[in-house]
Amino acid sequence: MKTTKKKKKNKQGVKLAVMGFSSLMVIVFLIAFATSKTEGAAKPITLNEAAVEHLTKQPVQGDENANVSIVEFGDFKCPGCQFFAENIYPMIIKDFVEPGTANFKFVNFPFLGPDSVTAAEASEYVLAKSPSDYWKYFETIYQNQQSESINWATIDYLVELAKTAGVNVDYTDMHTALENGDYSKVVTEDLAFSRELGIKQTPTLVVNGIAIQPGGLTYVQLKEEIQKAIDGQAKGDS
């Protein structure tokens, strides 16, 4: 009983921290999205050994051993991330992942509200219990995303979405694990990692140490930015 109370207390602490941070981040998101066309879409960031190690733990779509990883930092409540998931992500998979040029990874950056954290924890539960179903669940959450102004990503709703997606997990256990905050630590680590890298908006892509902001870019332009990062990796290898 004490362990359960402690987990719930820790989870509440994480969500309160996110709520405190979210107002500032919403402002940063709006400013960054509005100025993305004028400030440039791609900026270098530092991927040290610890960062590379953290990225190896993320869910991966495609060949784990691909030389290039396209990493999205996202929030399941973010409307821009929903647009990305439904319109851009499939083309990235088709153009880069399926040919084996790169793999695709996702890092939780839940800043829009406490239920952003809940959604991230639900995805981590699925990743831990049924990794082959992760991307199916990822897509289902975005397909059923509701307004960012309401707390729609409840435990009950997220478990129902797992059922809708046909995720092969014990739904009762999933509900209990989310209530107890069993996956709050891994989400907290993702959030801290994102901040340390200087991620300031969602979605953000990181390709070989280059951060790319999809906001304001057509897919043709985004594809060019990704290809530049990949070509830069190839030159470095040579």
PDB file of N, CA and C in Angstrom, residues 140-196:
ATOM      1  N   THR A 140      -3.201   5.207 -33.420  1.00  0.00           N
ATOM      2  CA  THR A 140      -4.581   5.238 -32.921  1.00  0.00           C
ATOM      3  C   THR A 140      -4.812   6.413 -31.987  1.00  0.00           C
ATOM      4  N   ILE A 141      -3.849   6.723 -31.121  1.00  0.00           N
ATOM      5  CA  ILE A 141      -3.998   7.875 -30.228  1.00  0.00           C
ATOM      6  C   ILE A 141      -4.162   9.144 -31.049  1.00  0.00           C
ATOM      7  N   TYR A 142      -3.307   9.336 -32.046  1.00  0.00           N
ATOM      8  CA  TYR A 142      -3.404  10.550 -32.855  1.00  0.00           C
ATOM      9  C   TYR A 142      -4.704  10.592 -33.661  1.00  0.00           C
ATOM     10  N   GLN A 143      -5.150   9.450 -34.151  1.00  0.00           N
ATOM     11  CA  GLN A 143      -6.397   9.414 -34.923  1.00  0.00           C
ATOM     12  C   GLN A 143      -7.596   9.795 -34.064  1.00  0.00           C
ATOM     13  N   ASN A 144      -7.478   9.596 -32.742  1.00  0.00           N
ATOM     14  CA  ASN A 144      -8.582   9.878 -31.821  1.00  0.00           C
ATOM     15  C   ASN A 144      -8.282  11.054 -30.900  1.00  0.00           C
ATOM     16  N   GLN A 145      -7.324  11.874 -31.290  1.00  0.00           N
ATOM     17  CA  GLN A 145      -6.974  13.048 -30.502  1.00  0.00           C
ATOM     18  C   GLN A 145      -8.156  14.013 -30.434  1.00  0.00           C
ATOM     19  N   GLN A 146      -8.324  14.633 -29.274  1.00  0.00           N
ATOM     20  CA  GLN A 146      -9.376  15.632 -29.092  1.00  0.00           C
ATOM     21  C   GLN A 146      -8.732  16.992 -28.828  1.00  0.00           C
ATOM     22  N   SER A 147      -9.548  17.964 -28.490  1.00  0.00           N
ATOM     23  CA  SER A 147      -9.061  19.333 -28.303  1.00  0.00           C
ATOM     24  C   SER A 147      -7.984  19.397 -27.228  1.00  0.00           C
ATOM     25  N   GLU A 148      -6.934  20.175 -27.510  1.00  0.00           N
ATOM     26  CA  GLU A 148      -5.861  20.329 -26.522  1.00  0.00           C
ATOM     27  C   GLU A 148      -6.321  21.116 -25.297  1.00  0.00           C
ATOM     28  N   SER A 149      -7.495  21.764 -25.368  1.00  0.00           N
ATOM     29  CA  SER A 149      -7.984  22.585 -24.260  1.00  0.00           C
ATOM     30  C   SER A 149      -8.714  21.773 -23.194  1.00  0.00           C
ATOM     31  N   ILE A 150      -8.937  20.474 -23.456  1.00  0.00           N
ATOM     32  CA  ILE A 150      -9.612  19.634 -22.461  1.00  0.00           C
ATOM     33  C   ILE A 150      -8.721  18.444 -22.097  1.00  0.00           C
ATOM     34  N   ASN A 151      -8.960  17.898 -20.906  1.00  0.00           N
ATOM     35  CA  ASN A 151      -8.180  16.737 -20.453  1.00  0.00           C
ATOM     36  C   ASN A 151      -8.853  15.448 -20.924  1.00  0.00           C
ATOM     37  N   TRP A 152      -8.661  15.161 -22.202  1.00  0.00           N
ATOM     38  CA  TRP A 152      -9.333  14.000 -22.798  1.00  0.00           C
ATOM     39  C   TRP A 152      -8.552  12.695 -22.643  1.00  0.00           C
ATOM     40  N   ALA A 153      -7.225  12.788 -22.475  1.00  0.00           N
ATOM     41  CA  ALA A 153      -6.389  11.578 -22.446  1.00  0.00           C
ATOM     42  C   ALA A 153      -6.400  10.961 -21.048  1.00  0.00           C
ATOM     43  N   THR A 154      -7.593  10.494 -20.653  1.00  0.00           N
ATOM     44  CA  THR A 154      -7.741   9.859 -19.346  1.00  0.00           C
ATOM     45  C   THR A 154      -7.287   8.411 -19.426  1.00  0.00           C
ATOM     46  N   ILE A 155      -7.100   7.804 -18.270  1.00  0.00           N
ATOM     47  CA  ILE A 155      -6.690   6.399 -18.242  1.00  0.00           C
ATOM     48  C   ILE A 155      -7.744   5.527 -18.912  1.00  0.00           C
ATOM     49  N   ASP A 156      -9.019   5.765 -18.577  1.00  0.00           N
ATOM     50  CA  ASP A 156     -10.099   4.964 -19.167  1.00  0.00           C
ATOM     51  C   ASP A 156     -10.093   5.080 -20.693  1.00  0.00           C
ATOM     52  N   TYR A 157      -9.937   6.301 -21.190  1.00  0.00           N
ATOM     53  CA  TYR A 157      -9.979   6.524 -22.637  1.00  0.00           C
ATOM     54  C   TYR A 157      -8.786   5.877 -23.328  1.00  0.00           C
ATOM     55  N   LEU A 158      -7.624   5.982 -22.724  1.00  0.00           N
ATOM     56  CA  LEU A 158      -6.412   5.417 -23.312  1.00  0.00           C
ATOM     57  C   LEU A 158      -6.452   3.891 -23.330  1.00  0.00           C
ATOM     58  N   VAL A 159      -7.061   3.298 -22.317  1.00  0.00           N
ATOM     59  CA  VAL A 159      -7.232   1.845 -22.317  1.00  0.00           C
ATOM     60  C   VAL A 159      -8.231   1.442 -23.401  1.00  0.00           C
ATOM     61  N   GLU A 160      -9.292   2.225 -23.562  1.00  0.00           N
ATOM     62  CA  GLU A 160     -10.262   1.943 -24.623  1.00  0.00           C
ATOM     63  C   GLU A 160      -9.613   2.035 -26.001  1.00  0.00           C
ATOM     64  N   LEU A 161      -8.708   2.997 -26.165  1.00  0.00           N
ATOM     65  CA  LEU A 161      -8.003   3.129 -27.443  1.00  0.00           C
ATOM     66  C   LEU A 161      -7.105   1.920 -27.694  1.00  0.00           C
ATOM     67  N   ALA A 162      -6.542   1.375 -26.625  1.00  0.00           N
ATOM     68  CA  ALA A 162      -5.738   0.156 -26.771  1.00  0.00           C
ATOM     69  C   ALA A 162      -6.611  -0.999 -27.255  1.00  0.00           C
ATOM     70  N   LYS A 163      -7.825  -1.058 -26.732  1.00  0.00           N
ATOM     71  CA  LYS A 163      -8.766  -2.088 -27.190  1.00  0.00           C
ATOM     72  C   LYS A 163      -9.135  -1.853 -28.652  1.00  0.00           C
ATOM     73  N   THR A 164      -9.404  -0.588 -28.992  1.00  0.00           N
ATOM     74  CA  THR A 164      -9.767  -0.231 -30.366  1.00  0.00           C
ATOM     75  C   THR A 164      -8.667  -0.633 -31.345  1.00  0.00           C
ATOM     76  N   ALA A 165      -7.420  -0.413 -30.925  1.00  0.00           N
ATOM     77  CA  ALA A 165      -6.274  -0.727 -31.780  1.00  0.00           C
ATOM     78  C   ALA A 165      -5.962  -2.214 -31.810  1.00  0.00           C
ATOM     79  N   GLY A 166      -6.577  -2.973 -30.912  1.00  0.00           N
ATOM     80  CA  GLY A 166      -6.292  -4.404 -30.837  1.00  0.00           C
ATOM     81  C   GLY A 166      -4.927  -4.693 -30.263  1.00  0.00           C
ATOM     82  N   VAL A 167      -4.487  -3.839 -29.342  1.00  0.00           N
ATOM     83  CA  VAL A 167      -3.186  -4.026 -28.706  1.00  0.00           C
ATOM     84  C   VAL A 167      -3.220  -5.265 -27.813  1.00  0.00           C
ATOM     85  N   ASN A 168      -2.225  -6.106 -27.939  1.00  0.00           N
ATOM     86  CA  ASN A 168      -2.190  -7.383 -27.230  1.00  0.00           C
ATOM     87  C   ASN A 168      -1.603  -7.221 -25.828  1.00  0.00           C
ATOM     88  N   VAL A 169      -2.405  -6.622 -24.931  1.00  0.00           N
ATOM     89  CA  VAL A 169      -1.990  -6.460 -23.539  1.00  0.00           C
ATOM     90  C   VAL A 169      -3.166  -6.814 -22.638  1.00  0.00           C
ATOM     91  N   ASP A 170      -2.873  -6.945 -21.344  1.00  0.00           N
ATOM     92  CA  ASP A 170      -3.919  -7.144 -20.345  1.00  0.00           C
ATOM     93  C   ASP A 170      -4.471  -5.759 -19.997  1.00  0.00           C
ATOM     94  N   TYR A 171      -5.698  -5.464 -20.397  1.00  0.00           N
ATOM     95  CA  TYR A 171      -6.246  -4.122 -20.246  1.00  0.00           C
ATOM     96  C   TYR A 171      -6.462  -3.734 -18.781  1.00  0.00           C
ATOM     97  N   THR A 172      -6.798  -4.706 -17.963  1.00  0.00           N
ATOM     98  CA  THR A 172      -6.945  -4.424 -16.530  1.00  0.00           C
ATOM     99  C   THR A 172      -5.605  -4.056 -15.928  1.00  0.00           C
ATOM    100  N   ASP A 173      -4.574  -4.805 -16.315  1.00  0.00           N
ATOM    101  CA  ASP A 173      -3.224  -4.514 -15.834  1.00  0.00           C
ATOM    102  C   ASP A 173      -2.758  -3.145 -16.330  1.00  0.00           C
ATOM    103  N   MET A 174      -3.091  -2.811 -17.569  1.00  0.00           N
ATOM    104  CA  MET A 174      -2.723  -1.507 -18.124  1.00  0.00           C
ATOM    105  C   MET A 174      -3.351  -0.388 -17.296  1.00  0.00           C
ATOM    106  N   HIS A 175      -4.632  -0.543 -16.975  1.00  0.00           N
ATOM    107  CA  HIS A 175      -5.334   0.473 -16.182  1.00  0.00           C
ATOM    108  C   HIS A 175      -4.664   0.636 -14.818  1.00  0.00           C
ATOM    109  N   THR A 176      -4.361  -0.494 -14.175  1.00  0.00           N
ATOM    110  CA  THR A 176      -3.736  -0.456 -12.847  1.00  0.00           C
ATOM    111  C   THR A 176      -2.350   0.176 -12.902  1.00  0.00           C
ATOM    112  N   ALA A 177      -1.576  -0.185 -13.923  1.00  0.00           N
ATOM    113  CA  ALA A 177      -0.219   0.349 -14.063  1.00  0.00           C
ATOM    114  C   ALA A 177      -0.237   1.863 -14.258  1.00  0.00           C
ATOM    115  N   LEU A 178      -1.192   2.350 -15.027  1.00  0.00           N
ATOM    116  CA  LEU A 178      -1.289   3.792 -15.253  1.00  0.00           C
ATOM    117  C   LEU A 178      -1.775   4.510 -13.999  1.00  0.00           C
ATOM    118  N   GLU A 179      -2.688   3.890 -13.283  1.00  0.00           N
ATOM    119  CA  GLU A 179      -3.137   4.475 -12.007  1.00  0.00           C
ATOM    120  C   GLU A 179      -1.982   4.594 -11.021  1.00  0.00           C
ATOM    121  N   ASN A 180      -1.113   3.588 -10.999  1.00  0.00           N
ATOM    122  CA  ASN A 180       0.002   3.552 -10.046  1.00  0.00           C
ATOM    123  C   ASN A 180       1.214   4.367 -10.492  1.00  0.00           C
ATOM    124  N   GLY A 181       1.185   4.859 -11.723  1.00  0.00           N
ATOM    125  CA  GLY A 181       2.321   5.640 -12.217  1.00  0.00           C
ATOM    126  C   GLY A 181       3.548   4.800 -12.502  1.00  0.00           C
ATOM    127  N   ASP A 182       3.332   3.549 -12.917  1.00  0.00           N
ATOM    128  CA  ASP A 182       4.455   2.636 -13.141  1.00  0.00           C
ATOM    129  C   ASP A 182       5.411   3.114 -14.235  1.00  0.00           C
ATOM    130  N   TYR A 183       4.926   3.940 -15.149  1.00  0.00           N
ATOM    131  CA  TYR A 183       5.766   4.380 -16.269  1.00  0.00           C
ATOM    132  C   TYR A 183       6.058   5.881 -16.218  1.00  0.00           C
ATOM    133  N   SER A 184       5.844   6.466 -15.033  1.00  0.00           N
ATOM    134  CA  SER A 184       6.112   7.900 -14.890  1.00  0.00           C
ATOM    135  C   SER A 184       7.606   8.213 -14.977  1.00  0.00           C
ATOM    136  N   LYS A 185       8.436   7.310 -14.489  1.00  0.00           N
ATOM    137  CA  LYS A 185       9.879   7.553 -14.489  1.00  0.00           C
ATOM    138  C   LYS A 185      10.426   7.662 -15.905  1.00  0.00           C
ATOM    139  N   VAL A 186      10.032   6.727 -16.781  1.00  0.00           N
ATOM    140  CA  VAL A 186      10.565   6.739 -18.141  1.00  0.00           C
ATOM    141  C   VAL A 186      10.089   7.975 -18.897  1.00  0.00           C
ATOM    142  N   VAL A 187       8.867   8.433 -18.619  1.00  0.00           N
ATOM    143  CA  VAL A 187       8.361   9.640 -19.269  1.00  0.00           C
ATOM    144  C   VAL A 187       9.081  10.877 -18.731  1.00  0.00           C
ATOM    145  N   THR A 188       9.329  10.898 -17.434  1.00  0.00           N
ATOM    146  CA  THR A 188      10.085  12.001 -16.835  1.00  0.00           C
ATOM    147  C   THR A 188      11.482  12.084 -17.443  1.00  0.00           C
ATOM    148  N   GLU A 189      12.093  10.932 -17.660  1.00  0.00           N
ATOM    149  CA  GLU A 189      13.431  10.896 -18.256  1.00  0.00           C
ATOM    150  C   GLU A 189      13.410  11.416 -19.692  1.00  0.00           C
ATOM    151  N   ASP A 190      12.370  11.058 -20.444  1.00  0.00           N
ATOM    152  CA  ASP A 190      12.230  11.574 -21.811  1.00  0.00           C
ATOM    153  C   ASP A 190      12.071  13.090 -21.815  1.00  0.00           C
ATOM    154  N   LEU A 191      11.256  13.589 -20.895  1.00  0.00           N
ATOM    155  CA  LEU A 191      11.015  15.030 -20.815  1.00  0.00           C
ATOM    156  C   LEU A 191      12.297  15.783 -20.471  1.00  0.00           C
ATOM    157  N   ALA A 192      13.035  15.257 -19.487  1.00  0.00           N
ATOM    158  CA  ALA A 192      14.302  15.883 -19.096  1.00  0.00           C
ATOM    159  C   ALA A 192      15.304  15.833 -20.243  1.00  0.00           C
ATOM    160  N   PHE A 193      15.351  14.712 -20.941  1.00  0.00           N
ATOM    161  CA  PHE A 193      16.249  14.540 -22.081  1.00  0.00           C
ATOM    162  C   PHE A 193      15.935  15.564 -23.178  1.00  0.00           C
ATOM    163  N   SER A 194      14.646  15.745 -23.458  1.00  0.00           N
ATOM    164  CA  SER A 194      14.229  16.698 -24.483  1.00  0.00           C
ATOM    165  C   SER A 194      14.667  18.117 -24.129  1.00  0.00           C
ATOM    166  N   ARG A 195      14.484  18.480 -22.875  1.00  0.00           N
ATOM    167  CA  ARG A 195      14.873  19.824 -22.434  1.00  0.00           C
ATOM    168  C   ARG A 195      16.385  20.005 -22.522  1.00  0.00           C
ATOM    169  N   GLU A 196      17.115  18.981 -22.126  1.00  0.00           N
ATOM    170  CA  GLU A 196      18.582  19.068 -22.159  1.00  0.00           C
ATOM    171  C   GLU A 196      19.095  19.289 -23.582  1.00  0.00           C
TER     172      GLU A 196
END
